[in-house]
GROMACS .gro file of C-alpha atoms in nm:
model
   77
    1UNK     CA    1  -0.241  -1.443   0.376
    2UNK     CA    2  -0.395  -1.444   0.723
    3UNK     CA    3  -0.639  -1.167   0.800
    4UNK     CA    4  -0.440  -0.858   0.897
    5UNK     CA    5  -0.540  -0.617   1.174
    6UNK     CA    6  -0.463  -0.307   0.967
    7UNK     CA    7  -0.418  -0.194   0.611
    8UNK     CA    8  -0.230   0.101   0.470
    9UNK     CA    9  -0.206   0.252   0.126
   10UNK     CA   10   0.054   0.489  -0.006
   11UNK     CA   11  -0.025   0.699  -0.308
   12UNK     CA   12   0.129   0.982  -0.505
   13UNK     CA   13   0.364   1.210  -0.317
   14UNK     CA   14   0.679   1.416  -0.344
   15UNK     CA   15   0.903   1.270  -0.073
   16UNK     CA   16   0.984   0.946   0.108
   17UNK     CA   17   0.830   1.003   0.452
   18UNK     CA   18   0.525   0.786   0.387
   19UNK     CA   19   0.745   0.480   0.339
   20UNK     CA   20   0.827   0.482   0.713
   21UNK     CA   21   0.463   0.453   0.816
   22UNK     CA   22   0.400   0.185   0.558
   23UNK     CA   23   0.693  -0.018   0.692
   24UNK     CA   24   0.557   0.014   1.047
   25UNK     CA   25   0.220  -0.127   0.938
   26UNK     CA   26   0.391  -0.413   0.752
   27UNK     CA   27   0.616  -0.500   1.050
   28UNK     CA   28   0.306  -0.543   1.263
   29UNK     CA   29   0.138  -0.777   1.019
   30UNK     CA   30  -0.071  -0.525   0.827
   31UNK     CA   31  -0.152  -0.529   0.458
   32UNK     CA   32   0.032  -0.269   0.252
   33UNK     CA   33  -0.063  -0.123  -0.084
   34UNK     CA   34   0.145   0.117  -0.289
   35UNK     CA   35   0.030   0.304  -0.596
   36UNK     CA   36   0.223   0.187  -0.901
   37UNK     CA   37   0.484   0.460  -0.948
   38UNK     CA   38   0.425   0.475  -1.323
   39UNK     CA   39   0.061   0.574  -1.256
   40UNK     CA   40   0.134   0.837  -0.989
   41UNK     CA   41   0.127   1.208  -1.063
   42UNK     CA   42   0.430   1.244  -0.836
   43UNK     CA   43   0.605   0.905  -0.815
   44UNK     CA   44   0.875   0.981  -0.553
   45UNK     CA   45   0.682   0.850  -0.251
   46UNK     CA   46   0.557   0.528  -0.414
   47UNK     CA   47   0.906   0.462  -0.551
   48UNK     CA   48   1.057   0.510  -0.204
   49UNK     CA   49   0.805   0.270  -0.051
   50UNK     CA   50   0.874   0.001  -0.310
   51UNK     CA   51   1.249   0.047  -0.266
   52UNK     CA   52   1.218   0.023   0.114
   53UNK     CA   53   0.997  -0.286   0.078
   54UNK     CA   54   0.844  -0.523   0.137
   55UNK     CA   55   0.493  -0.431   0.026
   56UNK     CA   56   0.202  -0.662  -0.045
   57UNK     CA   57   0.060  -0.491  -0.353
   58UNK     CA   58   0.183  -0.239  -0.609
   59UNK     CA   59  -0.125  -0.139  -0.807
   60UNK     CA   60  -0.277   0.139  -1.010
   61UNK     CA   61  -0.495   0.356  -0.788
   62UNK     CA   62  -0.820   0.237  -0.945
   63UNK     CA   63  -0.747  -0.127  -0.844
   64UNK     CA   64  -0.693  -0.053  -0.473
   65UNK     CA   65  -1.061  -0.037  -0.367
   66UNK     CA   66  -1.118  -0.400  -0.469
   67UNK     CA   67  -0.830  -0.513  -0.248
   68UNK     CA   68  -0.962  -0.313   0.048
   69UNK     CA   69  -1.311  -0.455  -0.008
   70UNK     CA   70  -1.178  -0.814  -0.013
   71UNK     CA   71  -0.973  -0.745   0.301
   72UNK     CA   72  -1.266  -0.584   0.480
   73UNK     CA   73  -1.490  -0.878   0.396
   74UNK     CA   74  -1.241  -1.113   0.561
   75UNK     CA   75  -1.151  -1.277   0.236
   76UNK     CA   76  -0.807  -1.387   0.132
   77UNK     CA   77  -0.615  -1.123  -0.056
   0.00000   0.00000   0.00000
């Protein structure tokens, strides 16, 4: 994946509004991360984002920092 200009993460939440912002970032070439719904306290927002797709990563929350670090260092993710 080429180095993106922006990254966005979507985590636990109770409605679907965050999926719209995530899609906007993805349409403009950004990297998108979504918390794995089965690890979210409130999975509605992550589920909506995955359903709206596409997303680059669906990960447990604790794995997201490593992806952001790799992206910030200019490495391939």
